[in-house]
């Protein structure tokens, strides 16, 4: 069977003039309508929105656990395969002559800040604490919760959610986009990554649909992250003396949500207007520096030996248990309160939710990673984008979360840390460690760090959404569109937080919308993985017969 040249031309119709000049009107307008409708629906009909979203969420989680668990396992295995496959590992995300645009430090900083940075400040303390009290090993009776013997299992399950599985989701989207956009010269947009499967048909409605799904998933995935961040930001403002922002249940009230959203989205919009090379790069370097400072504080003054022991043992337990954890799906036996039912409920609330979150976040982080990784090899990308950030997460979880556990288990913290809300746990911990005065100063540092993470995430998301809407154009975007998506992103977070009510209902509303938005894009991601393997395999055959595989070798070529 003859080998055909790869597709190196995927025209996407964009407006020549007017408000949408340079943008794909179908993608931009439909995406805006969907997001705007969600905001209006959540505000005007909060009860109906909550009921419908919860019903859809319950259906998806009840019927797609196998899907989410197995596709994330597939992503992890595929990344490992691409790194060790000689044909793939040495290929660059770009032309053979391309060199990386950013230093390794800036690359890691932007990658970590955009990918997981915000979540670190909330969940590096909150999640180990949760799993220390309850996790599948506790449910099955293998260990007793809230005791020293539960520490190892707490980290094993925490590492599962923030380790290789999370970053493999990002890496697949980033690899697919980087490969097809920078080697083939195709537009930097989601549809380009599926050209080996669908060819030139992606120029039309099918391609528009894929990009719309990516935009909506991005907004909802980032809204999930910002929702947690807003709650923690308000908790931090309260800790440093700004009152009136906390309502019932220890969560942000309407005023707190509005204040946080206005501050964060105003700063992020200004940063987005300056582009990746200026505002986002500067903020990423700043938050990496502050992260190192805060982490050094925990290393020196926290539970140092406890954290080191938890890190080493936790990584060992995680690696050993990873195959089983990646492929295990628990199903209820129909008996309420049984071990099987508890395991299914735990997995739906934690693992399945996390996999949906990372997948919803993948179009944003994947496109951003592709944008900052041009010129790096696939092997370098996989190792840099999966192993290094995972290790950074593990260090945070063991020293920050480990300090909280150690202070409660072996110290005199009592219920001061465990009893605080998720976002407030890290503030409660540093105040307990340092006292009121120095704890107040450290709280200011954490608030500033949180602010830089939130702004980096939000402004990166705005730029990515505009890039998709502009048919992959990375150049300057019309300011009104940046303003719109900045306001829209803040609007989604604010509307769902306010409409969801107090006591965590707002975050639940965002989680529900995010899980629903993630499902269609999960299908796109599986197709991206298949398309990438097919393209690399066919490129090996093309090279053997002298057919050009990069856009510098051939100005154009027939479709596959």
GROMACS .gro file of C-alpha atoms in nm, residues 164-491:
model
  328
  164UNK     CA    1   0.148   1.102   3.629
  165UNK     CA    2  -0.222   1.068   3.544
  166UNK     CA    3  -0.290   1.441   3.568
  167UNK     CA    4   0.014   1.544   3.367
  168UNK     CA    5  -0.035   1.269   3.109
  169UNK     CA    6  -0.371   1.429   3.023
  170UNK     CA    7  -0.197   1.760   2.962
  171UNK     CA    8   0.092   1.598   2.777
  172UNK     CA    9  -0.127   1.417   2.524
  173UNK     CA   10  -0.308   1.737   2.428
  174UNK     CA   11   0.021   1.931   2.421
  175UNK     CA   12   0.207   1.670   2.217
  176UNK     CA   13  -0.069   1.639   1.960
  177UNK     CA   14  -0.097   2.015   1.914
  178UNK     CA   15   0.278   2.076   1.910
  179UNK     CA   16   0.341   1.796   1.663
  180UNK     CA   17   0.079   1.890   1.405
  181UNK     CA   18   0.107   2.265   1.441
  182UNK     CA   19   0.484   2.307   1.448
  183UNK     CA   20   0.592   2.014   1.232
  184UNK     CA   21   0.310   2.023   0.979
  185UNK     CA   22   0.254   2.400   0.987
  186UNK     CA   23  -0.116   2.354   1.066
  187UNK     CA   24  -0.316   2.608   1.271
  188UNK     CA   25  -0.257   2.600   1.648
  189UNK     CA   26  -0.604   2.478   1.727
  190UNK     CA   27  -0.759   2.151   1.846
  191UNK     CA   28  -0.891   2.036   1.511
  192UNK     CA   29  -0.539   2.020   1.365
  193UNK     CA   30  -0.445   1.735   1.598
  194UNK     CA   31  -0.704   1.507   1.434
  195UNK     CA   32  -0.599   1.553   1.070
  196UNK     CA   33  -0.463   1.196   1.029
  197UNK     CA   34  -0.812   1.068   1.109
  198UNK     CA   35  -1.043   1.319   0.940
  199UNK     CA   36  -0.827   1.509   0.690
  200UNK     CA   37  -0.957   1.821   0.519
  201UNK     CA   38  -1.311   1.767   0.649
  202UNK     CA   39  -1.185   1.943   0.962
  203UNK     CA   40  -1.196   2.273   0.774
  204UNK     CA   41  -1.575   2.262   0.801
  205UNK     CA   42  -1.845   2.196   1.062
  206UNK     CA   43  -1.668   1.896   1.221
  207UNK     CA   44  -1.361   2.107   1.294
  208UNK     CA   45  -1.575   2.393   1.424
  209UNK     CA   46  -1.750   2.152   1.662
  210UNK     CA   47  -1.418   2.020   1.798
  211UNK     CA   48  -1.290   2.372   1.863
  212UNK     CA   49  -1.617   2.478   2.028
  213UNK     CA   50  -1.601   2.174   2.258
  214UNK     CA   51  -1.242   2.269   2.344
  215UNK     CA   52  -1.333   2.631   2.424
  216UNK     CA   53  -1.628   2.536   2.647
  217UNK     CA   54  -1.425   2.267   2.825
  218UNK     CA   55  -1.144   2.519   2.880
  219UNK     CA   56  -1.374   2.779   3.034
  220UNK     CA   57  -1.538   2.523   3.264
  221UNK     CA   58  -1.210   2.354   3.359
  222UNK     CA   59  -1.043   2.685   3.440
  223UNK     CA   60  -1.358   2.798   3.623
  224UNK     CA   61  -1.321   2.493   3.848
  225UNK     CA   62  -0.964   2.590   3.934
  226UNK     CA   63  -1.053   2.956   3.984
  227UNK     CA   64  -1.349   2.856   4.201
  228UNK     CA   65  -1.119   2.685   4.449
  229UNK     CA   66  -0.878   2.976   4.419
  230UNK     CA   67  -1.145   3.238   4.488
  231UNK     CA   68  -1.253   3.058   4.805
  232UNK     CA   69  -0.892   3.042   4.925
  233UNK     CA   70  -0.821   3.402   4.820
  234UNK     CA   71  -1.116   3.523   5.027
  235UNK     CA   72  -1.001   3.308   5.321
  236UNK     CA   73  -0.658   3.471   5.292
  237UNK     CA   74  -0.800   3.823   5.275
  238UNK     CA   75  -1.000   3.746   5.587
  239UNK     CA   76  -0.689   3.615   5.766
  240UNK     CA   77  -0.496   3.936   5.693
  241UNK     CA   78  -0.775   4.153   5.834
  242UNK     CA   79  -1.028   4.226   5.557
  243UNK     CA   80  -1.363   4.134   5.708
  244UNK     CA   81  -1.715   4.084   5.579
  245UNK     CA   82  -1.619   3.842   5.299
  246UNK     CA   83  -1.705   3.510   5.465
  247UNK     CA   84  -2.058   3.375   5.494
  248UNK     CA   85  -2.221   3.069   5.648
  249UNK     CA   86  -2.021   2.748   5.642
  250UNK     CA   87  -1.689   2.934   5.627
  251UNK     CA   88  -1.716   2.995   5.251
  252UNK     CA   89  -1.704   3.321   5.057
  253UNK     CA   90  -2.026   3.525   5.056
  254UNK     CA   91  -2.152   3.720   4.756
  255UNK     CA   92  -1.944   4.026   4.840
  256UNK     CA   93  -1.633   3.810   4.885
  257UNK     CA   94  -1.686   3.639   4.548
  258UNK     CA   95  -1.736   3.970   4.368
  259UNK     CA   96  -1.432   4.135   4.530
  260UNK     CA   97  -1.207   3.839   4.450
  261UNK     CA   98  -1.331   3.803   4.091
  262UNK     CA   99  -1.293   4.174   4.015
  263UNK     CA  100  -0.935   4.182   4.148
  264UNK     CA  101  -0.826   3.859   3.979
  265UNK     CA  102  -0.989   3.912   3.640
  266UNK     CA  103  -0.883   4.278   3.614
  267UNK     CA  104  -0.520   4.183   3.675
  268UNK     CA  105  -0.536   3.878   3.446
  269UNK     CA  106  -0.693   4.074   3.160
  270UNK     CA  107  -0.415   4.332   3.177
  271UNK     CA  108  -0.159   4.053   3.175
  272UNK     CA  109  -0.329   3.879   2.882
  273UNK     CA  110  -0.310   4.199   2.679
  274UNK     CA  111   0.070   4.191   2.717
  275UNK     CA  112   0.102   3.835   2.580
  276UNK     CA  113   0.291   3.517   2.676
  277UNK     CA  114   0.643   3.655   2.641
  278UNK     CA  115   0.588   3.948   2.878
  279UNK     CA  116   0.317   3.946   3.144
  280UNK     CA  117   0.260   3.570   3.168
  281UNK     CA  118   0.633   3.486   3.166
  282UNK     CA  119   0.706   3.752   3.432
  283UNK     CA  120   0.421   3.639   3.656
  284UNK     CA  121   0.518   3.273   3.615
  285UNK     CA  122   0.874   3.343   3.723
  286UNK     CA  123   0.744   3.547   4.018
  287UNK     CA  124   0.509   3.277   4.141
  288UNK     CA  125   0.774   3.008   4.098
  289UNK     CA  126   1.011   3.220   4.311
  290UNK     CA  127   0.745   3.271   4.579
  291UNK     CA  128   0.657   2.899   4.563
  292UNK     CA  129   1.020   2.807   4.626
  293UNK     CA  130   1.028   3.052   4.918
  294UNK     CA  131   0.712   2.908   5.074
  295UNK     CA  132   0.821   2.551   5.014
  296UNK     CA  133   1.162   2.627   5.168
  297UNK     CA  134   0.980   2.757   5.475
  298UNK     CA  135   0.800   2.423   5.513
  299UNK     CA  136   1.123   2.234   5.448
  300UNK     CA  137   1.312   2.424   5.719
  301UNK     CA  138   1.046   2.498   5.978
  302UNK     CA  139   0.780   2.238   5.909
  303UNK     CA  140   0.787   1.862   5.973
  304UNK     CA  141   1.119   1.822   5.786
  305UNK     CA  142   1.198   1.458   5.864
  306UNK     CA  143   0.831   1.359   5.850
  307UNK     CA  144   0.801   1.521   5.506
  308UNK     CA  145   1.118   1.356   5.372
  309UNK     CA  146   1.009   1.016   5.495
  310UNK     CA  147   0.661   1.064   5.351
  311UNK     CA  148   0.808   1.171   5.016
  312UNK     CA  149   1.042   0.874   4.975
  313UNK     CA  150   0.801   0.612   5.107
  314UNK     CA  151   0.504   0.776   4.932
  315UNK     CA  152   0.672   0.770   4.590
  316UNK     CA  153   0.770   0.405   4.643
  317UNK     CA  154   0.414   0.308   4.744
  318UNK     CA  155   0.272   0.511   4.455
  319UNK     CA  156   0.493   0.351   4.189
  320UNK     CA  157   0.429  -0.001   4.320
  321UNK     CA  158   0.052   0.049   4.344
  322UNK     CA  159   0.013   0.261   4.029
  323UNK     CA  160  -0.088  -0.019   3.786
  324UNK     CA  161  -0.361  -0.139   4.020
  325UNK     CA  162  -0.482   0.213   4.104
  326UNK     CA  163  -0.491   0.316   3.737
  327UNK     CA  164  -0.707   0.023   3.626
  328UNK     CA  165  -0.932  -0.046   3.925
  329UNK     CA  166  -1.298   0.055   3.896
  330UNK     CA  167  -1.523  -0.001   4.197
  331UNK     CA  168  -1.894  -0.065   4.147
  332UNK     CA  169  -2.168  -0.068   4.410
  333UNK     CA  170  -2.336  -0.394   4.510
  334UNK     CA  171  -2.663  -0.208   4.558
  335UNK     CA  172  -2.649  -0.221   4.937
  336UNK     CA  173  -2.640   0.125   5.092
  337UNK     CA  174  -2.347   0.169   5.326
  338UNK     CA  175  -2.167  -0.147   5.212
  339UNK     CA  176  -1.793  -0.146   5.145
  340UNK     CA  177  -1.856  -0.172   4.769
  341UNK     CA  178  -2.095   0.125   4.775
  342UNK     CA  179  -1.853   0.334   4.981
  343UNK     CA  180  -1.567   0.253   4.743
  344UNK     CA  181  -1.776   0.351   4.440
  345UNK     CA  182  -1.881   0.674   4.609
  346UNK     CA  183  -1.523   0.756   4.706
  347UNK     CA  184  -1.392   0.691   4.355
  348UNK     CA  185  -1.669   0.898   4.195
  349UNK     CA  186  -1.609   1.190   4.431
  350UNK     CA  187  -1.230   1.179   4.403
  351UNK     CA  188  -1.066   0.988   4.118
  352UNK     CA  189  -1.337   1.020   3.853
  353UNK     CA  190  -1.389   1.385   3.945
  354UNK     CA  191  -1.015   1.455   3.919
  355UNK     CA  192  -0.981   1.278   3.585
  356UNK     CA  193  -1.272   1.485   3.451
  357UNK     CA  194  -1.110   1.801   3.591
  358UNK     CA  195  -0.774   1.736   3.429
  359UNK     CA  196  -0.940   1.650   3.097
  360UNK     CA  197  -1.148   1.969   3.106
  361UNK     CA  198  -0.826   2.156   3.184
  362UNK     CA  199  -0.631   1.976   2.907
  363UNK     CA  200  -0.726   2.193   2.606
  364UNK     CA  201  -0.607   2.501   2.794
  365UNK     CA  202  -0.291   2.351   2.945
  366UNK     CA  203  -0.218   2.137   2.639
  367UNK     CA  204  -0.232   2.428   2.397
  368UNK     CA  205  -0.032   2.642   2.638
  369UNK     CA  206   0.231   2.369   2.678
  370UNK     CA  207   0.253   2.333   2.301
  371UNK     CA  208   0.295   2.708   2.269
  372UNK     CA  209   0.588   2.721   2.514
  373UNK     CA  210   0.751   2.390   2.408
  374UNK     CA  211   0.826   2.450   2.042
  375UNK     CA  212   1.170   2.312   1.957
  376UNK     CA  213   1.176   2.044   2.230
  377UNK     CA  214   1.180   1.672   2.147
  378UNK     CA  215   0.886   1.445   2.230
  379UNK     CA  216   1.104   1.259   2.483
  380UNK     CA  217   1.214   1.585   2.645
  381UNK     CA  218   0.854   1.707   2.651
  382UNK     CA  219   0.720   1.390   2.812
  383UNK     CA  220   0.991   1.377   3.078
  384UNK     CA  221   0.971   1.750   3.145
  385UNK     CA  222   0.593   1.778   3.141
  386UNK     CA  223   0.511   1.464   3.342
  387UNK     CA  224   0.794   1.369   3.577
  388UNK     CA  225   0.922   1.711   3.690
  389UNK     CA  226   0.581   1.868   3.774
  390UNK     CA  227   0.467   1.544   3.939
  391UNK     CA  228   0.772   1.544   4.165
  392UNK     CA  229   0.707   1.911   4.247
  393UNK     CA  230   0.350   1.820   4.347
  394UNK     CA  231   0.474   1.530   4.560
  395UNK     CA  232   0.717   1.757   4.746
  396UNK     CA  233   0.440   2.008   4.817
  397UNK     CA  234   0.203   1.738   4.941
  398UNK     CA  235   0.456   1.576   5.172
  399UNK     CA  236   0.604   1.889   5.330
  400UNK     CA  237   0.299   2.118   5.340
  401UNK     CA  238   0.037   1.849   5.397
  402UNK     CA  239   0.279   1.642   5.604
  403UNK     CA  240   0.338   1.934   5.838
  404UNK     CA  241  -0.039   1.967   5.890
  405UNK     CA  242  -0.072   1.596   5.968
  406UNK     CA  243   0.233   1.594   6.195
  407UNK     CA  244   0.119   1.902   6.390
  408UNK     CA  245  -0.220   1.739   6.444
  409UNK     CA  246  -0.100   1.385   6.512
  410UNK     CA  247   0.215   1.456   6.712
  411UNK     CA  248   0.190   1.825   6.801
  412UNK     CA  249  -0.054   2.055   6.973
  413UNK     CA  250  -0.258   2.181   6.678
  414UNK     CA  251  -0.574   2.007   6.797
  415UNK     CA  252  -0.854   2.087   6.553
  416UNK     CA  253  -0.708   2.421   6.440
  417UNK     CA  254  -0.594   2.289   6.100
  418UNK     CA  255  -0.824   1.994   6.032
  419UNK     CA  256  -1.128   2.198   6.138
  420UNK     CA  257  -1.060   2.485   5.896
  421UNK     CA  258  -1.220   2.500   5.550
  422UNK     CA  259  -1.017   2.356   5.261
  423UNK     CA  260  -0.887   2.691   5.141
  424UNK     CA  261  -0.818   2.813   5.493
  425UNK     CA  262  -0.615   2.512   5.609
  426UNK     CA  263  -0.279   2.646   5.487
  427UNK     CA  264  -0.342   2.981   5.660
  428UNK     CA  265  -0.447   2.809   5.982
  429UNK     CA  266  -0.129   2.603   5.969
  430UNK     CA  267   0.119   2.890   5.925
  431UNK     CA  268  -0.054   3.097   6.194
  432UNK     CA  269  -0.032   2.801   6.432
  433UNK     CA  270   0.338   2.755   6.346
  434UNK     CA  271   0.443   3.121   6.363
  435UNK     CA  272   0.196   3.288   6.595
  436UNK     CA  273  -0.033   3.580   6.515
  437UNK     CA  274   0.224   3.844   6.407
  438UNK     CA  275   0.460   3.639   6.189
  439UNK     CA  276   0.168   3.423   6.074
  440UNK     CA  277   0.001   3.739   5.945
  441UNK     CA  278   0.312   3.827   5.741
  442UNK     CA  279   0.333   3.475   5.596
  443UNK     CA  280  -0.039   3.490   5.515
  444UNK     CA  281   0.027   3.801   5.306
  445UNK     CA  282   0.299   3.612   5.116
  446UNK     CA  283   0.057   3.324   5.050
  447UNK     CA  284  -0.214   3.565   4.933
  448UNK     CA  285   0.031   3.728   4.689
  449UNK     CA  286   0.144   3.386   4.565
  450UNK     CA  287  -0.216   3.274   4.523
  451UNK     CA  288  -0.291   3.595   4.337
  452UNK     CA  289  -0.005   3.537   4.089
  453UNK     CA  290  -0.117   3.178   4.031
  454UNK     CA  291  -0.478   3.281   3.973
  455UNK     CA  292  -0.380   3.562   3.738
  456UNK     CA  293  -0.138   3.338   3.544
  457UNK     CA  294  -0.407   3.072   3.504
  458UNK     CA  295  -0.680   3.315   3.403
  459UNK     CA  296  -0.477   3.522   3.157
  460UNK     CA  297  -0.329   3.211   2.996
  461UNK     CA  298  -0.680   3.073   2.954
  462UNK     CA  299  -0.802   3.395   2.790
  463UNK     CA  300  -0.515   3.388   2.540
  464UNK     CA  301  -0.569   3.018   2.464
  465UNK     CA  302  -0.942   3.064   2.403
  466UNK     CA  303  -0.871   3.356   2.172
  467UNK     CA  304  -0.611   3.149   1.985
  468UNK     CA  305  -0.865   2.872   1.923
  469UNK     CA  306  -1.131   3.126   1.819
  470UNK     CA  307  -0.882   3.292   1.583
  471UNK     CA  308  -0.819   2.965   1.394
  472UNK     CA  309  -0.484   2.914   1.566
  473UNK     CA  310  -0.346   3.263   1.514
  474UNK     CA  311  -0.097   3.332   1.795
  475UNK     CA  312  -0.054   3.697   1.707
  476UNK     CA  313  -0.212   3.996   1.879
  477UNK     CA  314  -0.584   3.963   1.938
  478UNK     CA  315  -0.845   4.237   1.927
  479UNK     CA  316  -0.873   4.384   2.276
  480UNK     CA  317  -1.255   4.359   2.296
  481UNK     CA  318  -1.233   3.979   2.265
  482UNK     CA  319  -0.976   3.958   2.545
  483UNK     CA  320  -1.202   4.174   2.760
  484UNK     CA  321  -1.503   3.957   2.675
  485UNK     CA  322  -1.338   3.629   2.772
  486UNK     CA  323  -1.190   3.783   3.085
  487UNK     CA  324  -1.536   3.899   3.191
  488UNK     CA  325  -1.697   3.571   3.077
  489UNK     CA  326  -1.454   3.356   3.272
  490UNK     CA  327  -1.506   3.566   3.584
  491UNK     CA  328  -1.879   3.558   3.519
   0.00000   0.00000   0.00000
